[in-house]
Amino acid sequence: MSEQPIEGTRASRLQRLKDLGQHEWLSPTQWRRRILFWTGAVVVGLAAVFFAKAADYAFELFHRVASHGWWVPLLITPAMFALLSWLTQGALKATRGSGIPQAIAALKIEDEGFRSRLLSLKVALGKMALTLAALLGGASVGREGPTVHVGAGLLYTMGRRFGFADPTAAGRFILAGSAAGLAAAFNTPLAGVVFAIEEMSGAFEHRMSGTLLTAVIVAGVVSLGIVGNYAYFGDITASLPFGKAWIAVLLTGIVGGLAGGLFARLIVPSANGLRGIVGRLRARQPVVFAAACGLALVLLSLLSANGLYGTGYAQARDILQGHGDTGPIFGVLKFLGNIASSWAGIPGGIFSPALAVGAGLGDNIANLLPGADTSAVVLLGMAAYLSGVTQAPLTAAVISLELTANRQMALPIMAACLLARAVSALVCRVPVYKALAENLIAQYEEERLRRETPANEGENA
């Protein structure tokens, strides 16, 4: 009779030890995944820093060559646009555009073939190389979206290679890689987390919170260790006192929302109207059409004091710091230059070019408000336009604050971003990254149906 309680106690102890061994802090599987996440975040951080340095060098090389005469870009830019269009017709098709829609689509569709097609190591390396080529050719594109794509691809590939084949687990690698990529690209860790929640997933699982934070922190530490602690646009001490100057919030919110929504609407494919005509021309002669877009960018640049080439970072910084010489219509011209580069379908992001457009528009609005701090209005214009383009007001607000190390403008920036998002939705109902991702998903569904239809018809016969 006494042996039964002893056996029960032993069984209970063994069960407790077994449960303890399965605890997330003692589980070998969980630790393997954590180490893989941390290692992957280090790789993403290193890739982001290398990509940033290489992008600066590529554009500087273009700038030096183009300085030999106004006619030089007429030879270089259309030819590079045509070459990139030709290179992205086949296996490297997934490298086109920003890269963020590809990461979102891969996150939504739990199909290994689809994900590998968008996020393979070949695509990640191709994305970096071709975006650098675009900047070498003077394209009006950024590197931040491509860095998100590369980060998602690197972490997804590592996860698959080391045994995390479960679709849900793979999705976590994609999400963490995307957040780490944006954080390392801009040196904005908080924006990386907010971007993953607001733009990529639309939700925040409790189990993912630690994974995201550690991936972003590790990637950020790598970036800080190499390039130091810096604000992307420098420390901006602008402020906007409550009162009449807050008219700037209203104006930048409305203008940024309308312009951002229009940009988003124009770059999302459609079968109707102007976008339908553009889509048909691009489908018929993609290489020739891309060359024409490159020529349009060069001709527009001739109207600007400093040109419209590259990310627009230098122009945005100069306008923000109050010593820019970009001309009175830089914002409008950069807007059109970004459209030309996006329509060409070449690799490259829209984050930095969008900030440059916003800076130009904000400078125009500041001229209407002599009593307001010009730098503050320019900063509002940048945040509002970015919010209008992406319809992600939290990401736009946080990234603008971190890029300028400015906390005094938190409330005005958030107000302008929320207003811009509401106005933008009147022009473009679906956020641009979501709309582009849905197009990729729709193409996948069409391909899947085509593959399944012959088999179904054979079975019916």
GROMACS .gro file of N, CA and C in nm, residues 132-221:
model
  270
  132LEU      N    1   2.185   4.896  -5.656
  132LEU     CA    2   2.310   4.973  -5.670
  132LEU      C    3   2.331   5.016  -5.815
  133ALA      N    4   2.297   4.929  -5.909
  133ALA     CA    5   2.307   4.965  -6.051
  133ALA      C    6   2.212   5.079  -6.085
  134ALA      N    7   2.090   5.076  -6.026
  134ALA     CA    8   1.994   5.184  -6.050
  134ALA      C    9   2.049   5.318  -6.001
  135LEU      N   10   2.110   5.319  -5.882
  135LEU     CA   11   2.169   5.442  -5.830
  135LEU      C   12   2.290   5.484  -5.913
  136LEU      N   13   2.364   5.387  -5.964
  136LEU     CA   14   2.478   5.416  -6.051
  136LEU      C   15   2.431   5.482  -6.181
  137GLY      N   16   2.306   5.452  -6.219
  137GLY     CA   17   2.250   5.514  -6.338
  137GLY      C   18   2.169   5.639  -6.309
  138GLY      N   19   2.166   5.682  -6.182
  138GLY     CA   20   2.098   5.807  -6.148
  138GLY      C   21   1.949   5.795  -6.122
  139ALA      N   22   1.896   5.674  -6.108
  139ALA     CA   23   1.752   5.656  -6.084
  139ALA      C   24   1.709   5.725  -5.955
  140SER      N   25   1.587   5.775  -5.955
  140SER     CA   26   1.532   5.840  -5.835
  140SER      C   27   1.469   5.734  -5.746
  141VAL      N   28   1.554   5.659  -5.678
  141VAL     CA   29   1.508   5.548  -5.594
  141VAL      C   30   1.584   5.550  -5.462
  142GLY      N   31   1.531   5.478  -5.363
  142GLY     CA   32   1.595   5.467  -5.233
  142GLY      C   33   1.643   5.325  -5.207
  143ARG      N   34   1.715   5.308  -5.097
  143ARG     CA   35   1.768   5.176  -5.062
  143ARG      C   36   1.696   5.114  -4.943
  144GLU      N   37   1.605   5.188  -4.876
  144GLU     CA   38   1.544   5.137  -4.753
  144GLU      C   39   1.447   5.024  -4.780
  145GLY      N   40   1.359   5.041  -4.879
  145GLY     CA   41   1.269   4.932  -4.916
  145GLY      C   42   1.344   4.806  -4.957
  146PRO      N   43   1.445   4.820  -5.047
  146PRO     CA   44   1.526   4.703  -5.081
  146PRO      C   45   1.595   4.641  -4.960
  147THR      N   46   1.636   4.721  -4.861
  147THR     CA   47   1.699   4.665  -4.741
  147THR      C   48   1.600   4.581  -4.663
  148VAL      N   49   1.474   4.623  -4.659
  148VAL     CA   50   1.369   4.542  -4.596
  148VAL      C   51   1.355   4.408  -4.668
  149HIS      N   52   1.355   4.413  -4.801
  149HIS     CA   53   1.344   4.292  -4.884
  149HIS      C   54   1.463   4.200  -4.858
  150VAL      N   55   1.582   4.258  -4.856
  150VAL     CA   56   1.704   4.179  -4.832
  150VAL      C   57   1.702   4.118  -4.691
  151GLY      N   58   1.661   4.198  -4.592
  151GLY     CA   59   1.655   4.147  -4.455
  151GLY      C   60   1.558   4.030  -4.442
  152ALA      N   61   1.440   4.044  -4.503
  152ALA     CA   62   1.342   3.935  -4.500
  152ALA      C   63   1.396   3.812  -4.571
  153GLY      N   64   1.462   3.832  -4.686
  153GLY     CA   65   1.514   3.719  -4.763
  153GLY      C   66   1.627   3.647  -4.691
  154LEU      N   67   1.719   3.723  -4.628
  154LEU     CA   68   1.831   3.661  -4.558
  154LEU      C   69   1.783   3.579  -4.438
  155LEU      N   70   1.694   3.638  -4.357
  155LEU     CA   71   1.650   3.565  -4.237
  155LEU      C   72   1.561   3.446  -4.275
  156TYR      N   73   1.479   3.461  -4.379
  156TYR     CA   74   1.396   3.350  -4.425
  156TYR      C   75   1.484   3.235  -4.477
  157THR      N   76   1.584   3.269  -4.555
  157THR     CA   77   1.674   3.166  -4.610
  157THR      C   78   1.748   3.093  -4.499
  158MET      N   79   1.795   3.166  -4.400
  158MET     CA   80   1.865   3.103  -4.288
  158MET      C   81   1.771   3.012  -4.209
  159GLY      N   82   1.650   3.058  -4.186
  159GLY     CA   83   1.553   2.976  -4.115
  159GLY      C   84   1.523   2.846  -4.187
  160ARG      N   85   1.504   2.854  -4.317
  160ARG     CA   86   1.476   2.733  -4.397
  160ARG      C   87   1.596   2.638  -4.395
  161ARG      N   88   1.716   2.695  -4.407
  161ARG     CA   89   1.836   2.612  -4.416
  161ARG      C   90   1.864   2.538  -4.286
  162PHE      N   91   1.825   2.596  -4.173
  162PHE     CA   92   1.853   2.532  -4.044
  162PHE      C   93   1.731   2.464  -3.984
  163GLY      N   94   1.637   2.424  -4.069
  163GLY     CA   95   1.534   2.332  -4.027
  163GLY      C   96   1.401   2.390  -3.984
  164PHE      N   97   1.382   2.523  -3.992
  164PHE     CA   98   1.254   2.580  -3.952
  164PHE      C   99   1.164   2.591  -4.075
  165ALA      N  100   1.108   2.475  -4.113
  165ALA     CA  101   1.030   2.467  -4.237
  165ALA      C  102   0.881   2.495  -4.215
  166ASP      N  103   0.838   2.497  -4.090
  166ASP     CA  104   0.697   2.524  -4.061
  166ASP      C  105   0.659   2.662  -4.115
  167PRO      N  106   0.546   2.673  -4.188
  167PRO     CA  107   0.509   2.801  -4.248
  167PRO      C  108   0.496   2.916  -4.149
  168THR      N  109   0.441   2.886  -4.030
  168THR     CA  110   0.427   2.991  -3.929
  168THR      C  111   0.563   3.039  -3.880
  169ALA      N  112   0.654   2.943  -3.855
  169ALA     CA  113   0.788   2.980  -3.810
  169ALA      C  114   0.861   3.059  -3.918
  170ALA      N  115   0.845   3.017  -4.044
  170ALA     CA  116   0.908   3.090  -4.154
  170ALA      C  117   0.855   3.232  -4.164
  171GLY      N  118   0.725   3.249  -4.137
  171GLY     CA  119   0.666   3.383  -4.138
  171GLY      C  120   0.727   3.474  -4.034
  172ARG      N  121   0.762   3.417  -3.919
  172ARG     CA  122   0.826   3.497  -3.814
  172ARG      C  123   0.965   3.543  -3.856
  173PHE      N  124   1.036   3.457  -3.927
  173PHE     CA  125   1.166   3.497  -3.978
  173PHE      C  126   1.153   3.612  -4.079
  174ILE      N  127   1.051   3.605  -4.164
  174ILE     CA  128   1.028   3.711  -4.263
  174ILE      C  129   0.999   3.843  -4.192
  175LEU      N  130   0.911   3.839  -4.092
  175LEU     CA  131   0.871   3.960  -4.021
  175LEU      C  132   0.988   4.021  -3.945
  176ALA      N  133   1.063   3.937  -3.875
  176ALA     CA  134   1.178   3.987  -3.799
  176ALA      C  135   1.285   4.043  -3.893
  177GLY      N  136   1.309   3.976  -4.005
  177GLY     CA  137   1.408   4.024  -4.101
  177GLY      C  138   1.369   4.158  -4.161
  178SER      N  139   1.240   4.176  -4.188
  178SER     CA  140   1.192   4.303  -4.242
  178SER      C  141   1.213   4.417  -4.143
  179ALA      N  142   1.176   4.392  -4.016
  179ALA     CA  143   1.191   4.495  -3.912
  179ALA      C  144   1.337   4.529  -3.891
  180ALA      N  145   1.422   4.427  -3.884
  180ALA     CA  146   1.565   4.449  -3.865
  180ALA      C  147   1.625   4.526  -3.982
  181GLY      N  148   1.579   4.496  -4.104
  181GLY     CA  149   1.629   4.565  -4.222
  181GLY      C  150   1.600   4.713  -4.219
  182LEU      N  151   1.476   4.751  -4.185
  182LEU     CA  152   1.442   4.893  -4.181
  182LEU      C  153   1.515   4.963  -4.067
  183ALA      N  154   1.524   4.897  -3.952
  183ALA     CA  155   1.591   4.957  -3.837
  183ALA      C  156   1.738   4.986  -3.868
  184ALA      N  157   1.806   4.890  -3.932
  184ALA     CA  158   1.947   4.908  -3.964
  184ALA      C  159   1.968   5.007  -4.078
  185ALA      N  160   1.874   5.011  -4.173
  185ALA     CA  161   1.889   5.101  -4.289
  185ALA      C  162   1.885   5.247  -4.248
  186PHE      N  163   1.793   5.282  -4.158
  186PHE     CA  164   1.775   5.421  -4.117
  186PHE      C  165   1.837   5.452  -3.980
  187ASN      N  166   1.889   5.348  -3.911
  187ASN     CA  167   1.932   5.362  -3.772
  187ASN      C  168   1.815   5.409  -3.686
  188THR      N  169   1.698   5.344  -3.707
  188THR     CA  170   1.576   5.380  -3.636
  188THR      C  171   1.512   5.254  -3.577
  189PRO      N  172   1.560   5.207  -3.462
  189PRO     CA  173   1.509   5.080  -3.407
  189PRO      C  174   1.360   5.081  -3.375
  190LEU      N  175   1.311   5.190  -3.316
  190LEU     CA  176   1.168   5.195  -3.281
  190LEU      C  177   1.083   5.191  -3.408
  191ALA      N  178   1.125   5.262  -3.512
  191ALA     CA  179   1.050   5.262  -3.637
  191ALA      C  180   1.046   5.123  -3.699
  192GLY      N  181   1.153   5.045  -3.681
  192GLY     CA  182   1.154   4.908  -3.732
  192GLY      C  183   1.045   4.824  -3.671
  193VAL      N  184   1.026   4.835  -3.539
  193VAL     CA  185   0.922   4.759  -3.470
  193VAL      C  186   0.784   4.807  -3.513
  194VAL      N  187   0.765   4.939  -3.515
  194VAL     CA  188   0.634   4.994  -3.553
  194VAL      C  189   0.600   4.957  -3.698
  195PHE      N  190   0.698   4.960  -3.786
  195PHE     CA  191   0.678   4.924  -3.926
  195PHE      C  192   0.632   4.778  -3.938
  196ALA      N  193   0.694   4.689  -3.862
  196ALA     CA  194   0.657   4.548  -3.867
  196ALA      C  195   0.514   4.528  -3.821
  197ILE      N  196   0.472   4.603  -3.720
  197ILE     CA  197   0.336   4.589  -3.667
  197ILE      C  198   0.234   4.652  -3.761
  198GLU      N  199   0.259   4.777  -3.800
  198GLU     CA  200   0.159   4.854  -3.875
  198GLU      C  201   0.153   4.817  -4.022
  199GLU      N  202   0.269   4.801  -4.085
  199GLU     CA  203   0.273   4.783  -4.230
  199GLU      C  204   0.280   4.637  -4.271
  200MET      N  205   0.365   4.560  -4.205
  200MET     CA  206   0.391   4.423  -4.248
  200MET      C  207   0.282   4.325  -4.204
  201SER      N  208   0.253   4.321  -4.074
  201SER     CA  209   0.164   4.216  -4.024
  201SER      C  210   0.026   4.265  -3.987
  202GLY      N  211   0.015   4.391  -3.945
  202GLY     CA  212  -0.115   4.443  -3.903
  202GLY      C  213  -0.157   4.392  -3.767
  203ALA      N  214  -0.071   4.318  -3.699
  203ALA     CA  215  -0.103   4.264  -3.568
  203ALA      C  216   0.027   4.241  -3.492
  204PHE      N  217   0.013   4.221  -3.363
  204PHE     CA  218   0.131   4.202  -3.279
  204PHE      C  219   0.107   4.085  -3.185
  205GLU      N  220   0.160   3.969  -3.224
  205GLU     CA  221   0.145   3.852  -3.139
  205GLU      C  222   0.236   3.865  -3.017
  206HIS      N  223   0.186   3.818  -2.902
  206HIS     CA  224   0.268   3.823  -2.781
  206HIS      C  225   0.395   3.742  -2.799
  207ARG      N  226   0.385   3.629  -2.866
  207ARG     CA  227   0.502   3.543  -2.887
  207ARG      C  228   0.605   3.607  -2.979
  208MET      N  229   0.561   3.699  -3.065
  208MET     CA  230   0.653   3.762  -3.159
  208MET      C  231   0.722   3.884  -3.100
  209SER      N  232   0.669   3.938  -2.990
  209SER     CA  233   0.720   4.064  -2.939
  209SER      C  234   0.869   4.056  -2.906
  210GLY      N  235   0.910   3.953  -2.832
  210GLY     CA  236   1.050   3.938  -2.797
  210GLY      C  237   1.137   3.912  -2.919
  211THR      N  238   1.088   3.832  -3.012
  211THR     CA  239   1.164   3.800  -3.133
  211THR      C  240   1.192   3.926  -3.214
  212LEU      N  241   1.088   4.005  -3.235
  212LEU     CA  242   1.105   4.128  -3.312
  212LEU      C  243   1.202   4.223  -3.244
  213LEU      N  244   1.182   4.243  -3.115
  213LEU     CA  245   1.265   4.339  -3.042
  213LEU      C  246   1.412   4.298  -3.043
  214THR      N  247   1.438   4.169  -3.019
  214THR     CA  248   1.578   4.126  -3.016
  214THR      C  249   1.642   4.136  -3.155
  215ALA      N  250   1.567   4.100  -3.259
  215ALA     CA  251   1.622   4.110  -3.395
  215ALA      C  252   1.654   4.255  -3.429
  216VAL      N  253   1.563   4.346  -3.395
  216VAL     CA  254   1.585   4.488  -3.424
  216VAL      C  255   1.702   4.542  -3.342
  217ILE      N  256   1.708   4.503  -3.215
  217ILE     CA  257   1.817   4.551  -3.128
  217ILE      C  258   1.952   4.503  -3.179
  218VAL      N  259   1.961   4.375  -3.212
  218VAL     CA  260   2.088   4.319  -3.259
  218VAL      C  261   2.132   4.386  -3.389
  219ALA      N  262   2.039   4.398  -3.485
  219ALA     CA  263   2.073   4.465  -3.611
  219ALA      C  264   2.113   4.610  -3.588
  220GLY      N  265   2.043   4.676  -3.495
  220GLY     CA  266   2.076   4.815  -3.463
  220GLY      C  267   2.212   4.829  -3.398
  221VAL      N  268   2.246   4.735  -3.308
  221VAL     CA  269   2.376   4.739  -3.243
  221VAL      C  270   2.489   4.721  -3.345
   0.00000   0.00000   0.00000
